[in-house]
Coordinates of N, CA and C in Angstrom, one line a residue:
M1 N 0.9 -1.2 0.0 CA 0.0 0.0 0.0 C 0.9 1.2 0.0
N2 N 0.7 2.1 -1.0 CA 1.5 3.3 -1.0 C 0.7 4.5 -0.4
L3 N 1.3 5.6 -0.4 CA 0.8 6.8 0.2 C -0.5 7.3 -0.5
E4 N -0.5 7.2 -1.8 CA -1.7 7.7 -2.6 C -2.9 6.8 -2.3
S5 N -2.7 5.5 -2.2 CA -3.9 4.7 -2.0 C -4.4 4.8 -0.5
A6 N -3.5 5.1 0.4 CA -3.9 5.3 1.8 C -4.7 6.6 1.9
I7 N -4.2 7.6 1.2 CA -4.9 8.9 1.2 C -6.3 8.7 0.6
H8 N -6.3 8.0 -0.5 CA -7.6 7.8 -1.2 C -8.6 7.0 -0.3
M9 N -8.1 6.0 0.4 CA -9.0 5.2 1.3 C -9.5 6.1 2.4
G10 N -8.6 7.0 3.0 CA -9.1 7.9 4.0 C -10.1 8.9 3.5
Q11 N -9.9 9.4 2.3 CA -10.9 10.3 1.7 C -12.2 9.6 1.5
Q12 N -12.2 8.4 1.0 CA -13.4 7.6 0.8 C -14.1 7.3 2.1
T13 N -13.4 7.0 3.1 CA -13.9 6.7 4.4 C -14.6 7.9 5.0
L14 N -14.0 9.1 4.9 CA -14.6 10.3 5.4 C -15.9 10.7 4.6
Y15 N -15.8 10.5 3.3 CA -17.0 10.8 2.5 C -18.2 9.9 2.8
T16 N -17.9 8.6 3.1 CA -18.9 7.6 3.4 C -19.5 8.0 4.8
V17 N -18.7 8.3 5.7 CA -19.2 8.7 7.0 C -20.1 9.9 6.9
L18 N -19.6 10.9 6.1 CA -20.4 12.1 6.0 C -21.8 11.8 5.3
M19 N -21.8 11.0 4.3 CA -23.0 10.7 3.6 C -24.0 9.9 4.5
L20 N -23.5 9.0 5.3 CA -24.3 8.2 6.2 C -24.8 8.9 7.4
S21 N -24.0 9.8 8.0 CA -24.4 10.5 9.2 C -25.0 11.8 9.0
G22 N -24.7 12.4 7.8 CA -25.1 13.8 7.6 C -26.6 14.1 7.7
P23 N -27.5 13.3 7.1 CA -28.9 13.6 7.2 C -29.4 13.5 8.6
V24 N -29.0 12.5 9.4 CA -29.4 12.3 10.8 C -28.9 13.5 11.6
L25 N -27.6 13.8 11.5 CA -27.1 14.9 12.3 C -27.7 16.3 12.0
L26 N -27.9 16.5 10.7 CA -28.6 17.8 10.3 C -30.0 17.9 10.8
T27 N -30.7 16.8 10.8 CA -32.1 16.8 11.3 C -32.1 17.0 12.8
A28 N -31.2 16.4 13.5 CA -31.1 16.6 15.0 C -30.7 18.0 15.3
L29 N -29.8 18.6 14.5 CA -29.4 20.0 14.7 C -30.6 21.0 14.4
L30 N -31.3 20.8 13.4 CA -32.4 21.6 13.0 C -33.5 21.5 14.0
V31 N -33.9 20.3 14.4 CA -35.0 20.2 15.4 C -34.6 20.7 16.7
G32 N -33.4 20.4 17.2 CA -32.9 21.0 18.4 C -32.9 22.5 18.5
S33 N -32.5 23.1 17.3 CA -32.5 24.6 17.3 C -33.9 25.1 17.3
L34 N -34.8 24.5 16.6 CA -36.2 25.0 16.6 C -36.9 24.9 18.0
V35 N -36.6 23.8 18.6 CA -37.2 23.6 20.0 C -36.6 24.6 21.0
S36 N -35.3 24.8 20.8 CA -34.6 25.8 21.7 C -35.1 27.2 21.5
L37 N -35.4 27.5 20.2 CA -36.0 28.8 19.9 C -37.4 28.9 20.5
F38 N -38.2 27.9 20.4 CA -39.5 27.8 21.0 C -39.4 28.0 22.5
Q39 N -38.4 27.3 23.1 CA -38.3 27.5 24.6 C -37.9 28.9 25.0
A40 N -37.0 29.5 24.2 CA -36.6 30.9 24.5 C -37.7 31.9 24.3
V41 N -38.6 31.7 23.3 CA -39.7 32.6 23.1 C -40.8 32.4 24.1
T42 N -41.1 31.2 24.5 CA -42.1 31.0 25.5 C -41.7 30.9 26.9
Q43 N -40.4 31.0 27.1 CA -39.7 30.9 28.4 C -40.1 29.6 29.2
I44 N -40.2 28.5 28.4 CA -40.4 27.2 29.0 C -39.0 26.6 29.1
Q45 N -38.5 26.4 30.3 CA -37.1 25.9 30.4 C -37.2 24.4 30.9
E46 N -37.9 23.6 30.2 CA -37.9 22.2 30.6 C -36.8 21.5 29.7
I47 N -35.9 20.9 30.4 CA -34.7 20.3 29.8 C -35.0 19.1 28.9
T48 N -36.1 18.4 29.3 CA -36.4 17.1 28.6 C -37.3 17.4 27.4
L49 N -37.7 18.7 27.2 CA -38.6 19.0 26.0 C -37.9 18.8 24.7
V50 N -36.6 18.9 24.7 CA -35.8 18.8 23.4 C -35.7 17.4 22.9
F51 N -35.7 16.4 23.9 CA -35.4 15.1 23.5 C -36.4 14.3 22.7
V52 N -37.7 14.5 23.0 CA -38.7 13.7 22.3 C -38.8 14.1 20.9
P53 N -38.9 15.4 20.5 CA -39.0 15.8 19.1 C -37.7 15.4 18.3
K54 N -36.6 15.5 19.0 CA -35.3 15.2 18.3 C -35.3 13.7 18.0
I55 N -35.7 12.8 19.0 CA -35.6 11.4 18.8 C -36.6 11.0 17.7
L56 N -37.8 11.5 17.8 CA -38.8 11.2 16.7 C -38.4 11.6 15.4
S57 N -37.8 12.8 15.2 CA -37.3 13.2 13.9 C -36.2 12.4 13.4
V58 N -35.3 12.0 14.3 CA -34.1 11.1 13.9 C -34.7 9.8 13.4
F59 N -35.6 9.2 14.2 CA -36.2 7.9 13.7 C -36.9 8.0 12.4
L60 N -37.6 9.2 12.2 CA -38.3 9.4 10.9 C -37.3 9.5 9.8
V61 N -36.2 10.2 10.0 CA -35.2 10.3 8.9 C -34.6 8.9 8.6
L62 N -34.3 8.1 9.7 CA -33.8 6.8 9.5 C -34.7 5.9 8.7
A63 N -36.0 6.0 9.0 CA -37.0 5.2 8.4 C -37.2 5.6 6.9
L64 N -37.1 6.9 6.6 CA -37.2 7.4 5.2 C -36.0 7.1 4.4
A65 N -34.8 7.2 5.0 CA -33.6 7.0 4.3 C -33.3 5.5 4.1
G66 N -33.9 4.7 4.9 CA -33.7 3.2 4.8 C -32.6 2.8 5.7
V67 N -32.9 2.1 6.8 CA -31.8 1.7 7.7 C -30.8 0.8 7.1
P68 N -31.2 -0.2 6.3 CA -30.2 -1.1 5.7 C -29.5 -0.3 4.6
W69 N -28.3 0.3 5.0 CA -27.6 1.1 4.1 C -27.0 0.3 2.9
P70 N -26.7 0.9 1.8 CA -26.3 0.2 0.6 C -25.1 -0.8 0.9
M71 N -24.2 -0.4 1.7 CA -23.1 -1.3 2.0 C -23.5 -2.6 2.6
L72 N -24.5 -2.5 3.5 CA -25.0 -3.7 4.2 C -26.0 -4.5 3.3
Q73 N -26.5 -4.0 2.3 CA -27.4 -4.7 1.4 C -26.7 -5.7 0.5
Q74 N -25.4 -5.6 0.4 CA -24.6 -6.5 -0.5 C -24.6 -7.9 0.3
P75 N -24.5 -9.0 -0.5 CA -24.4 -10.3 0.2 C -23.1 -10.4 0.9
N76 N -23.1 -10.9 2.1 CA -21.9 -11.1 3.0 C -20.9 -9.9 2.9
P77 N -21.3 -8.8 3.5 CA -20.4 -7.6 3.4 C -19.1 -7.8 4.2
L78 N -19.2 -8.5 5.4 CA -18.1 -8.5 6.3 C -16.9 -9.3 5.7
P79 N -17.2 -10.6 5.2 CA -16.0 -11.3 4.6 C -15.4 -10.6 3.4
R80 N -16.3 -9.9 2.6 CA -15.8 -9.2 1.4 C -14.9 -8.0 1.9
M81 N -15.3 -7.3 3.0 CA -14.5 -6.2 3.5 C -13.2 -6.7 4.1
I82 N -13.2 -7.8 4.8 CA -12.0 -8.4 5.3 C -11.0 -8.8 4.2
C83 N -11.5 -9.4 3.2 CA -10.6 -9.8 2.1 C -10.0 -8.6 1.4
W84 N -10.8 -7.6 1.2 CA -10.4 -6.4 0.6 C -9.2 -5.7 1.4
H85 N -9.4 -5.7 2.7 CA -8.4 -5.1 3.6 C -7.1 -5.9 3.6
L86 N -7.3 -7.2 3.6 CA -6.1 -8.1 3.6 C -5.4 -7.9 2.3
N87 N -6.1 -7.8 1.2 CA -5.4 -7.6 -0.1 C -4.7 -6.2 -0.2
Q88 N -5.3 -5.2 0.5 CA -4.7 -3.9 0.5 C -3.3 -3.9 1.3
W89 N -3.3 -4.7 2.3 CA -2.1 -4.8 3.1 C -1.1 -5.9 2.7
E90 N -1.6 -6.7 1.6 CA -0.8 -7.7 1.0 C -0.4 -8.8 2.1
M91 N -1.5 -9.2 2.8 CA -1.2 -10.3 3.8 C -1.6 -11.6 3.3

């Protein structure tokens, strides 16, 4: 494994993490901000008020996006990933 392939693998890993976690994190951020704004306007300072809408919105996004992500929909993803990594390190 040379430096270019290691950098490419790192870039692809970061891109995959961003694509998989981005919608969920952005939804939680948006809902949390809206609920916090509502709390500031109405002066309701209940700490647990944020959690229920945030959890429901995250579950809704996961249900709409499809929990079995494309990587896991392939047949036997774990052995294929292990073989790929072993080939990369030439073991």
